[in-house]
mmCIF file of C-alpha atoms in Angstrom:
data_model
loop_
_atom_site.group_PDB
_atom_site.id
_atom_site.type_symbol
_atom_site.label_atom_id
_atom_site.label_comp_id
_atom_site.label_asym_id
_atom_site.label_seq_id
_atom_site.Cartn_x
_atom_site.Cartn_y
_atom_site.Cartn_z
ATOM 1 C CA UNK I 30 10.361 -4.472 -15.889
ATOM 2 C CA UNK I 31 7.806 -5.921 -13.586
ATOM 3 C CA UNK I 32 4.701 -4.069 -14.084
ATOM 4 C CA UNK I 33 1.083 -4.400 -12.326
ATOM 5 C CA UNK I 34 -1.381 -1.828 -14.212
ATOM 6 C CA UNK I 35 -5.099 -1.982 -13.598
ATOM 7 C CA UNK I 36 -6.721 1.811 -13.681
ATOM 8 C CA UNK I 37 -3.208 3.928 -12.773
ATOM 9 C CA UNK I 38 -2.375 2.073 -10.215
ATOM 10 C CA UNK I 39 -2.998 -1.369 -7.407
ATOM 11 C CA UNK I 40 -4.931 -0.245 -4.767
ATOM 12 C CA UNK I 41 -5.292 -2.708 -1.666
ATOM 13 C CA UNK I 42 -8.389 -4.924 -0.567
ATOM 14 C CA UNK I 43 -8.614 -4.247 3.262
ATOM 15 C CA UNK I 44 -8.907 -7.332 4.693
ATOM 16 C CA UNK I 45 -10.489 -7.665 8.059
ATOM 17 C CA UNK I 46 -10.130 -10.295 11.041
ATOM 18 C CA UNK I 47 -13.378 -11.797 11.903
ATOM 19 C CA UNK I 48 -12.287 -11.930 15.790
ATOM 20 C CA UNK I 49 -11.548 -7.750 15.559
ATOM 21 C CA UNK I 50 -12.787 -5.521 18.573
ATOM 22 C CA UNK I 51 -14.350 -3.387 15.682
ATOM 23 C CA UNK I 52 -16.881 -6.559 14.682
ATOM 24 C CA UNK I 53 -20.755 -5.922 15.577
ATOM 25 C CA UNK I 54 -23.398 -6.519 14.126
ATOM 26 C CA UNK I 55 -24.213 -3.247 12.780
ATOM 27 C CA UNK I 56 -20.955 -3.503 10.278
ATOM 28 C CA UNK I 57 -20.572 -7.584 9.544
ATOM 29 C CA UNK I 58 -21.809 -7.449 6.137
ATOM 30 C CA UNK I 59 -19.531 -4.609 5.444
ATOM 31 C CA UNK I 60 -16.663 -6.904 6.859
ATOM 32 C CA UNK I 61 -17.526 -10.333 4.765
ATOM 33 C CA UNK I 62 -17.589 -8.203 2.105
ATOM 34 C CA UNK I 63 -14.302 -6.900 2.536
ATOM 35 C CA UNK I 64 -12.789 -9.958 2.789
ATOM 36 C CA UNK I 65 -14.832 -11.620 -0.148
ATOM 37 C CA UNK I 66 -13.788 -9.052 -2.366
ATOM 38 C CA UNK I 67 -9.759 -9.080 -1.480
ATOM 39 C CA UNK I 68 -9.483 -12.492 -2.861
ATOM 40 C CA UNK I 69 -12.076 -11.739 -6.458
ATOM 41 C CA UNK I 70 -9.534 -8.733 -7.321
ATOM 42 C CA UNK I 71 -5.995 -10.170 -6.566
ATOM 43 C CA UNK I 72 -8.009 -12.789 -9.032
ATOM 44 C CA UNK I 73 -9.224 -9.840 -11.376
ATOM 45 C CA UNK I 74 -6.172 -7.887 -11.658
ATOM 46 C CA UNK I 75 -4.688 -11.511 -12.824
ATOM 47 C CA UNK I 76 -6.821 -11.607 -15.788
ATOM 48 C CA UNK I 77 -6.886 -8.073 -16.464
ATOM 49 C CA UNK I 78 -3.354 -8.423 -16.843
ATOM 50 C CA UNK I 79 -3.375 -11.160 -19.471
ATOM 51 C CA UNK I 80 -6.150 -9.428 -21.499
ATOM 52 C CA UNK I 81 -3.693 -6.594 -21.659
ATOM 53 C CA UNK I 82 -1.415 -8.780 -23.097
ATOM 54 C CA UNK I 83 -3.939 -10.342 -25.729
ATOM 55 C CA UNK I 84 -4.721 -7.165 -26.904
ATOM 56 C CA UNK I 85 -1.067 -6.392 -27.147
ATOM 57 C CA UNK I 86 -0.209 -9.293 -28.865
ATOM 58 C CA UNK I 87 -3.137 -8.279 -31.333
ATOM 59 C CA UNK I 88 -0.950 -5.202 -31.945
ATOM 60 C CA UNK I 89 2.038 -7.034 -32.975
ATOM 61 C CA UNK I 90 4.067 -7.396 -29.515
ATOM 62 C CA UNK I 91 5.052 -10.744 -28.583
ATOM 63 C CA UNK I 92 7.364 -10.200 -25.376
ATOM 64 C CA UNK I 93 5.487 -8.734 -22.605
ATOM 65 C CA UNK I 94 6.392 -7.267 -19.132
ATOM 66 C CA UNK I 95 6.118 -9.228 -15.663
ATOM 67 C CA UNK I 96 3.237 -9.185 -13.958
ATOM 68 C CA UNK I 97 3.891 -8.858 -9.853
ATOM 69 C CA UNK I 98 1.137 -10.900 -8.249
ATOM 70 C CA UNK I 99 -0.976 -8.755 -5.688
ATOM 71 C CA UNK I 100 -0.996 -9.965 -2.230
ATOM 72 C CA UNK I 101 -4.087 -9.475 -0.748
ATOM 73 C CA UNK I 102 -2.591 -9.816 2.827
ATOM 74 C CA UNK I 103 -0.222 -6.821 2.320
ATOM 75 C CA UNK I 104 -2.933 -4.508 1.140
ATOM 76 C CA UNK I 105 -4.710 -4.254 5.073
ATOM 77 C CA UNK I 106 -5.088 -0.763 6.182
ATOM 78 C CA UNK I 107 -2.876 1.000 7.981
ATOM 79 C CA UNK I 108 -1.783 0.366 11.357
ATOM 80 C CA UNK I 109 -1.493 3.137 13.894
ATOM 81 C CA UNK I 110 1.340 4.692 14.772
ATOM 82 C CA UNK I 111 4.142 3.740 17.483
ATOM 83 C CA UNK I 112 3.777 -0.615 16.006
ATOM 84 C CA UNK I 113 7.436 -1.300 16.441
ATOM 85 C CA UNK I 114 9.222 -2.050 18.560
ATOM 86 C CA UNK I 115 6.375 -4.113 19.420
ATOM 87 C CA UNK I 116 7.258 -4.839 23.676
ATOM 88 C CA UNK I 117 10.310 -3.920 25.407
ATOM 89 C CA UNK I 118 11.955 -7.683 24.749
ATOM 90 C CA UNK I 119 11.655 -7.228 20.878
ATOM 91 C CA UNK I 120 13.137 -3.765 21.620
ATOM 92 C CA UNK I 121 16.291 -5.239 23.743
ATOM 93 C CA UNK I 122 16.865 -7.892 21.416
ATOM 94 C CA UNK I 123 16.072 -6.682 17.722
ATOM 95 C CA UNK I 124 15.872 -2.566 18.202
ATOM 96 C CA UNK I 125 14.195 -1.611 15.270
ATOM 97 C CA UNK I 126 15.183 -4.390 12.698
ATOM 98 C CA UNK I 127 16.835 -1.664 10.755
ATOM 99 C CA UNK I 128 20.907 -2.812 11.927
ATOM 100 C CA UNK I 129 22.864 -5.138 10.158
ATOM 101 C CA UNK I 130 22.643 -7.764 12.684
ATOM 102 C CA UNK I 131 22.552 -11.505 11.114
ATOM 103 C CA UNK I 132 19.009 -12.489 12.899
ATOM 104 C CA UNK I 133 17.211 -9.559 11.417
ATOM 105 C CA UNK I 134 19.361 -8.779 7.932
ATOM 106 C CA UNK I 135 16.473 -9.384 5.416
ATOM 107 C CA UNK I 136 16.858 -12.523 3.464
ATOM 108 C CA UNK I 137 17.858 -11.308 -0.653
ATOM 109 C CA UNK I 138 15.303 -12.598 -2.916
ATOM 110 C CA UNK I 139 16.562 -13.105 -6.074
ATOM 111 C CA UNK I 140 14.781 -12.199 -8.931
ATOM 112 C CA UNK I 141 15.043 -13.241 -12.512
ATOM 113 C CA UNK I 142 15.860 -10.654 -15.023
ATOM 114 C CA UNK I 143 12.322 -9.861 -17.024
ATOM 115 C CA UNK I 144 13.014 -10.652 -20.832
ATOM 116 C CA UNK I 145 11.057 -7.583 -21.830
ATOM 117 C CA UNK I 146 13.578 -5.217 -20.282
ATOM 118 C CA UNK I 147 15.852 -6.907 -22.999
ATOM 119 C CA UNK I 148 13.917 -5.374 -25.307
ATOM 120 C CA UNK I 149 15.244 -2.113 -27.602
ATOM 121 C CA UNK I 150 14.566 1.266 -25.595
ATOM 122 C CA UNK I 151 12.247 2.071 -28.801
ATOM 123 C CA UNK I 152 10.217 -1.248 -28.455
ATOM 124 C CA UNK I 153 9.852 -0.671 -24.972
ATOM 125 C CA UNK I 154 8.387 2.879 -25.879
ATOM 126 C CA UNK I 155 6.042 1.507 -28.537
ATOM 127 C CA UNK I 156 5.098 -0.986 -26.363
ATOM 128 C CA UNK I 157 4.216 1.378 -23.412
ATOM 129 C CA UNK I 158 2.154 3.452 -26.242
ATOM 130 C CA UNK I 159 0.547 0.911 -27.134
ATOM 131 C CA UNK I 160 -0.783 -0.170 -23.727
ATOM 132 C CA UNK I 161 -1.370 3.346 -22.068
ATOM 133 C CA UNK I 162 -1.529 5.647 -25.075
ATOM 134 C CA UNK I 163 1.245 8.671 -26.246
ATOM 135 C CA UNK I 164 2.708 11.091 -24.016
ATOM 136 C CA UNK I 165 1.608 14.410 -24.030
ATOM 137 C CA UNK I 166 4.067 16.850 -22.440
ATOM 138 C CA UNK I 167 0.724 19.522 -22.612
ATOM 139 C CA UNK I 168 -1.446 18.538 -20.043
ATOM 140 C CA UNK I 169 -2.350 20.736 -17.494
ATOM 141 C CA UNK I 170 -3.379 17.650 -14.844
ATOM 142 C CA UNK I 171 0.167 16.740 -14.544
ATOM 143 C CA UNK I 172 3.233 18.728 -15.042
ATOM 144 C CA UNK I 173 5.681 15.876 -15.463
ATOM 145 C CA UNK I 174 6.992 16.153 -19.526
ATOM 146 C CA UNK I 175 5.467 13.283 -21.198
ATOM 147 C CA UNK I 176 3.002 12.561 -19.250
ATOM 148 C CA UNK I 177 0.296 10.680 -20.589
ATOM 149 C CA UNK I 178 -3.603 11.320 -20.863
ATOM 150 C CA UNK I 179 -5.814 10.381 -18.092
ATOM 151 C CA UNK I 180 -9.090 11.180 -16.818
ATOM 152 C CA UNK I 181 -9.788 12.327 -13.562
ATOM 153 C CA UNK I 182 -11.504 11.465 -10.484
ATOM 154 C CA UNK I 183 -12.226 13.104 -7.684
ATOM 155 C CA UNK I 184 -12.852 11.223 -4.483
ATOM 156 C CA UNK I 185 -15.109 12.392 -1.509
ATOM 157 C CA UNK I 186 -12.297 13.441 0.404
ATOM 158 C CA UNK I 187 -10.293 15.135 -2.127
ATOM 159 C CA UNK I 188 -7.829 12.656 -3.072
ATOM 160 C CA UNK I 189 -7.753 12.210 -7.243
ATOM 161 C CA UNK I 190 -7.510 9.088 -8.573
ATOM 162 C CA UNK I 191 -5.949 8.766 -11.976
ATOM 163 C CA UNK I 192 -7.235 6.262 -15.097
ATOM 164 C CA UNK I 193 -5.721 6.324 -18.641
ATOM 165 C CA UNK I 194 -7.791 7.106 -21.339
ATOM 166 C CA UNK I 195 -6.010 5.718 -24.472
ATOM 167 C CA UNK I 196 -4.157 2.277 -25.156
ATOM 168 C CA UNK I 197 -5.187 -1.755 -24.463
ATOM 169 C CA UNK I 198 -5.308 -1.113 -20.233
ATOM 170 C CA UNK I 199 -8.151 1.249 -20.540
ATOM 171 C CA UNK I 200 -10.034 -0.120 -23.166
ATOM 172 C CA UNK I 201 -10.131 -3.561 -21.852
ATOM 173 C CA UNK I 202 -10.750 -1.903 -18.680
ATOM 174 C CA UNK I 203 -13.856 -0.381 -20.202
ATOM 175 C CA UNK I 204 -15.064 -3.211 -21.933
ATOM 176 C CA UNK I 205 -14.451 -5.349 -18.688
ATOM 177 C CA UNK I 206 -15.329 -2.802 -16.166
ATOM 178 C CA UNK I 207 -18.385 -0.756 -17.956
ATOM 179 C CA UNK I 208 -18.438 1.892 -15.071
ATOM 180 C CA UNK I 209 -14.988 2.797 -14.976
ATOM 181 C CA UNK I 210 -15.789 5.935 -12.237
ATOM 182 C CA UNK I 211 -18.088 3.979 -10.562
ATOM 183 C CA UNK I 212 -15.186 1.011 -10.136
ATOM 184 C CA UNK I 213 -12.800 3.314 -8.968
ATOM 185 C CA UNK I 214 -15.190 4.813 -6.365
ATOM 186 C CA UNK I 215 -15.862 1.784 -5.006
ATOM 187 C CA UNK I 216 -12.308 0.566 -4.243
ATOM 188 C CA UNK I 217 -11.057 3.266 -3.121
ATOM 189 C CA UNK I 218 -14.260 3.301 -0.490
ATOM 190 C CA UNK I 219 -12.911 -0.364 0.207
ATOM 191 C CA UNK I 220 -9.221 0.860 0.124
ATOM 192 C CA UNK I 221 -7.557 3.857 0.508
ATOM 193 C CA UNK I 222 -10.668 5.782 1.171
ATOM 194 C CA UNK I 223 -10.900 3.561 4.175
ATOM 195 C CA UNK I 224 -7.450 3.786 5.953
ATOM 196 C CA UNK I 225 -7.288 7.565 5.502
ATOM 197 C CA UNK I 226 -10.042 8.040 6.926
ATOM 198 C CA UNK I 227 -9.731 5.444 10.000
ATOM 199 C CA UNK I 228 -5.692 6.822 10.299
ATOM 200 C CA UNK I 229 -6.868 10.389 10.470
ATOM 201 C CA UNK I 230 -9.751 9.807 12.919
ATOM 202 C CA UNK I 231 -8.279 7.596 15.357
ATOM 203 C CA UNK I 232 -5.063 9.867 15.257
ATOM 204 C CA UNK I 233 -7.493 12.766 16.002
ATOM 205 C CA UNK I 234 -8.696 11.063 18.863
ATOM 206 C CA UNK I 235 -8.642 13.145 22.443
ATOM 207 C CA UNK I 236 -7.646 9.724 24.573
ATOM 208 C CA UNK I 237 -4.746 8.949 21.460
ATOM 209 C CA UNK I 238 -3.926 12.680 21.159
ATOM 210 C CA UNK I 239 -2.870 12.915 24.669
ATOM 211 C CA UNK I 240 -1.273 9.108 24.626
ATOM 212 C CA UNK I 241 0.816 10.343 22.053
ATOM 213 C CA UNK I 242 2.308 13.612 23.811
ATOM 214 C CA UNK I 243 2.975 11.832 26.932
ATOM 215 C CA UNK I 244 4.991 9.709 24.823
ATOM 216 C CA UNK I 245 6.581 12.181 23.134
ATOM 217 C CA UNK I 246 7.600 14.075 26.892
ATOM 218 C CA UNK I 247 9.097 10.413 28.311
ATOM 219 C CA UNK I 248 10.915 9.835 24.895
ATOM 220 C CA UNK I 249 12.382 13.644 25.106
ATOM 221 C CA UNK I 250 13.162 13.117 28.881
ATOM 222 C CA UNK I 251 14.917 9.918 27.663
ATOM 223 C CA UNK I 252 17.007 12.074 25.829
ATOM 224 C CA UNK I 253 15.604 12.185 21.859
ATOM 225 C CA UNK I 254 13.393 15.108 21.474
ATOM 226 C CA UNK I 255 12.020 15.800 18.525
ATOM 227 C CA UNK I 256 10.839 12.461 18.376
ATOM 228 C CA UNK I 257 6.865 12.136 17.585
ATOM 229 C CA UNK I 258 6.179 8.951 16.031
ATOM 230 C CA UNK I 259 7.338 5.717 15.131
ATOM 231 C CA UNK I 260 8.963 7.176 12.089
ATOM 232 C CA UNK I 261 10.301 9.570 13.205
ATOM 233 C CA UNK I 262 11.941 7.038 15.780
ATOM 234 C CA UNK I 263 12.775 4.950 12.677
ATOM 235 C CA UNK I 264 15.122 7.488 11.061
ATOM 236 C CA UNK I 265 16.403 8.359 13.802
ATOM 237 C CA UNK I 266 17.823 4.881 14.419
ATOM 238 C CA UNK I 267 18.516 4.455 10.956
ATOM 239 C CA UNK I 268 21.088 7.895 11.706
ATOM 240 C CA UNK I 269 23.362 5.660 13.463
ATOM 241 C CA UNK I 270 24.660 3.707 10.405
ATOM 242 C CA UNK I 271 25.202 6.590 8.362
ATOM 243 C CA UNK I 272 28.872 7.153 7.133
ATOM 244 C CA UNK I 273 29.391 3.697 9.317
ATOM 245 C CA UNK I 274 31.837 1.218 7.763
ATOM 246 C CA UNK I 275 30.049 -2.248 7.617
ATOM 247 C CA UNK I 276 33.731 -3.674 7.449
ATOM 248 C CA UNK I 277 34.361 -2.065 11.092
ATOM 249 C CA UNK I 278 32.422 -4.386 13.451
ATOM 250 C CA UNK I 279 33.557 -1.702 16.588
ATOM 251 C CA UNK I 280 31.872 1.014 14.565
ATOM 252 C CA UNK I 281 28.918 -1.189 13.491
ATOM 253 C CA UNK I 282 28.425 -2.964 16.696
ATOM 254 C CA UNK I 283 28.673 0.866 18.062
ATOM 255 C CA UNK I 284 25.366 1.621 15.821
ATOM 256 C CA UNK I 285 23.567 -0.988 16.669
ATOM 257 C CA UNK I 286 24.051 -0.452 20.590
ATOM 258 C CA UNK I 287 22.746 3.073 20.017
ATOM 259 C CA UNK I 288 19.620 1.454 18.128
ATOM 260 C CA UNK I 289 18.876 -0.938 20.706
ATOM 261 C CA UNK I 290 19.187 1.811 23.520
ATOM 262 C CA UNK I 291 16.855 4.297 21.882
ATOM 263 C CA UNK I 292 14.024 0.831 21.198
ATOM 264 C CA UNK I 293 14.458 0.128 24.293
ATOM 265 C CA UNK I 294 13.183 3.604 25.431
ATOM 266 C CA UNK I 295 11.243 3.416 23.036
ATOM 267 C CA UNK I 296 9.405 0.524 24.603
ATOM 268 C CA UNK I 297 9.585 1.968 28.132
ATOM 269 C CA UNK I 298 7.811 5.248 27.292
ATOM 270 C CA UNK I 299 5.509 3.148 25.564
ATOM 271 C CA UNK I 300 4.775 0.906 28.189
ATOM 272 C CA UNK I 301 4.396 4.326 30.914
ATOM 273 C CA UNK I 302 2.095 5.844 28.640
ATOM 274 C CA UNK I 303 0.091 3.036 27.209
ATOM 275 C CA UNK I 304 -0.174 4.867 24.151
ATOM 276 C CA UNK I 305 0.104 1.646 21.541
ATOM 277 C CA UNK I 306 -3.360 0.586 23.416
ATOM 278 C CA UNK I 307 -4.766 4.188 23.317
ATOM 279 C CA UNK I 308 -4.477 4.209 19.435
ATOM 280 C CA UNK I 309 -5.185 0.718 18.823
ATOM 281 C CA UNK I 310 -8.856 1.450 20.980
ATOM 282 C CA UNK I 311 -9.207 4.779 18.898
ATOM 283 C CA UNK I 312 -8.407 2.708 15.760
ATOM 284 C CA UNK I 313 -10.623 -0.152 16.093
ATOM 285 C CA UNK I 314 -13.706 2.377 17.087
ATOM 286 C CA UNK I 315 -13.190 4.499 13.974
ATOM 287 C CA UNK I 316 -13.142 1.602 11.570
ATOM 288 C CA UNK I 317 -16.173 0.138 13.335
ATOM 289 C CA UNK I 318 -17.621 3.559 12.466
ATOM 290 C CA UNK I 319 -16.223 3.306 9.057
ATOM 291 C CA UNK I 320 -17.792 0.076 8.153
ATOM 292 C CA UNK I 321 -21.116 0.899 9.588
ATOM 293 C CA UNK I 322 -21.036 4.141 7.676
ATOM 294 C CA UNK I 323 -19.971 2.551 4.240
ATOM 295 C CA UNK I 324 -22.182 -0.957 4.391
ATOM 296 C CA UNK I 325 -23.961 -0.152 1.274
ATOM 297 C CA UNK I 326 -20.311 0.849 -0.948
ATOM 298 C CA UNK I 327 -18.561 -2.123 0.889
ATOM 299 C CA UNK I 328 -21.574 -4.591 0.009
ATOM 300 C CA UNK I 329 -21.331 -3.190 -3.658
ATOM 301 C CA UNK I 330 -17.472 -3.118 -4.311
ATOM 302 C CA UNK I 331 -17.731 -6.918 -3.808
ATOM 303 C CA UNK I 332 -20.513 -7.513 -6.242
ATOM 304 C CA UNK I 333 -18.914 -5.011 -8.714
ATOM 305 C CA UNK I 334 -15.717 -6.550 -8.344
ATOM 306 C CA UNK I 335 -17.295 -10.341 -8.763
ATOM 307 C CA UNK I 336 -19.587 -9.222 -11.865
ATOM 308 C CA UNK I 337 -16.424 -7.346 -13.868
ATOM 309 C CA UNK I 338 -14.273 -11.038 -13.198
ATOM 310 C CA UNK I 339 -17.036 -12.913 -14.568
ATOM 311 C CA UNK I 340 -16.986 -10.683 -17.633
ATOM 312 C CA UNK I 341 -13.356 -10.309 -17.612
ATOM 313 C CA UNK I 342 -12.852 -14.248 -17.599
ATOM 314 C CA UNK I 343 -15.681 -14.916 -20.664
ATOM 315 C CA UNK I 344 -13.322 -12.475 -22.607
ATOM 316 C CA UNK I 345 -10.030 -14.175 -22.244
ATOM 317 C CA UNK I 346 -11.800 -17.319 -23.025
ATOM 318 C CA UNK I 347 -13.595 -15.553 -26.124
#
């Protein structure tokens, strides 16, 4: 059982490209700290994760579960709608890389079994007590039976963030963090706070709005209405292969051909429309915006996050 658990759950550091349309001078500070602080919490979730296992081990438990390195490159914000196909080439030659085909079939990675799932079902539950605390089938906050005790944040825009209250995870997290509210504040400012907000402005944006339902009239003219996004487009594609026997190439080569059809209309529409550069324009104004707005929370998640891996590193040492 690979497991990653700092505060509830791994939220992404956003990092940005110094070369990006959005980069002025009002919002630079904002952006080096962004990218200072990606690289200091892939680092502090590492030893986070072994001081949960220290204080595990203090409790008896000598087999521990994986711990899934974070990848600070996956964790960028969200891209605007209508990404892929990316031109009308990729579309004629790849569709959506959803098909079977051998050049875009995802390469299997194989992973090595984790020695903890080994363990007994009743270690594994003492274990998972012992790190996050009991379950409590009671609480209101959740309705999932045994469901275990958290406190609860509420972010500016409404989203909750979740942080267990008993167990090694949140008491090293306490001892390491200090300001466990303020912490989670501050990344999801850097994080999530930050590509809601951008995604949701940019999509609300008059020049993308209208972008976006031209697209949506050439892509129903083209014969798929109901189509409004890239996902949608997605499952759409992904229709094709249902029921399909991969042992039939005629019926799988038959898929794929409808795949590449739709991309490539895909593409075309987008291409009429322009409405890939329409939301990319809205997207890089509204995180310029964004940055400019939340200098003073950017500038501090990075110092907060390079002060708690300081203390965090003096512990495991301890």
């Amino acid at each position: 059982m690979a497991v990653t658990v700092v505060l509830a759950l791994v939220a992404g550091c956003t990092p940005v490209a110094a070369d990006d349309p959005a980069s002025t001078p009002a919002n630079d500070e904002s952006r080096a700290s962004l990218n200072a602080a990606a690289g200091v919490y892939v680092r502090l979730v590492d030893v986070l994760n072994r001081l949960y296992d220290k204080c595990m081990a203090g409790k008896g438990f000598t087999v521990h579960p994986r711990h899934e390195p974070v990848d600070p490159a996956s964790f960028t914000a969200k891209e605007p709608p209508l990404d892929r196909p990316e031109n009308l080439d990729d579309a004629r030659k790849y569709g959506y890389r959803i098909s079977a085909a051998p050049e875009v079939a995802p390469t299997e990675k194989v992973v090595e079994p984790d020695p903890f799932d080994a363990q007994p079902e009743e270690v594994r539950r003492q274990y998972a007590e012992g790190l996050t605390g009991p379950g409590n089938p009671n609480r209101g906050e959740r309705t999932r039976p045994g469901d275990k005790e958290r406190d609860v944040f509420v972010m500016p825009d409404g989203n909750k963030q979740f942080v267990y209250k008993q167990g090694c995870q949140p008491e090293t997290d306490r001892a390491v963090l200090g300001d466990v509210k303020r912490f989670v504040e501050l990344r999801y400012a850097a994080t999530s706070g930050l590509d809601h907000a951008v995604h949701n402005a940019a999509a609300a944006d008059p020049g993308a709005s209208a972008a976006r339902a031209a697209w949506i009239s050439c892509m129903s003219g083209r014969g798929y209405p109901g189509v409004t996004d890239s996902v949608d487009a997605a499952r759409k594609a992904e229709s094709y292969y249902e029921n399909v026997d991969q042992a039939n190439a005629d019926a799988v080569r038959q898929a794929r051909d409808s795949e590449i059809e739709q991309a490539v209309a895909h593409a075309q529409c987008a291409e009429q429309t322009r409405v890939n550069e329409a939301l990319q324009a809205a997207w890089n104004r509204e995180l310029a915006t964004y940055l400019a707005t939340h200098e003073a929370d950017l500038v501090a998640w990075q110092e907060f996050s390079e002060a708690s891996l300081t203390r965090a590193q003096q512990m495991l040492a301890s």
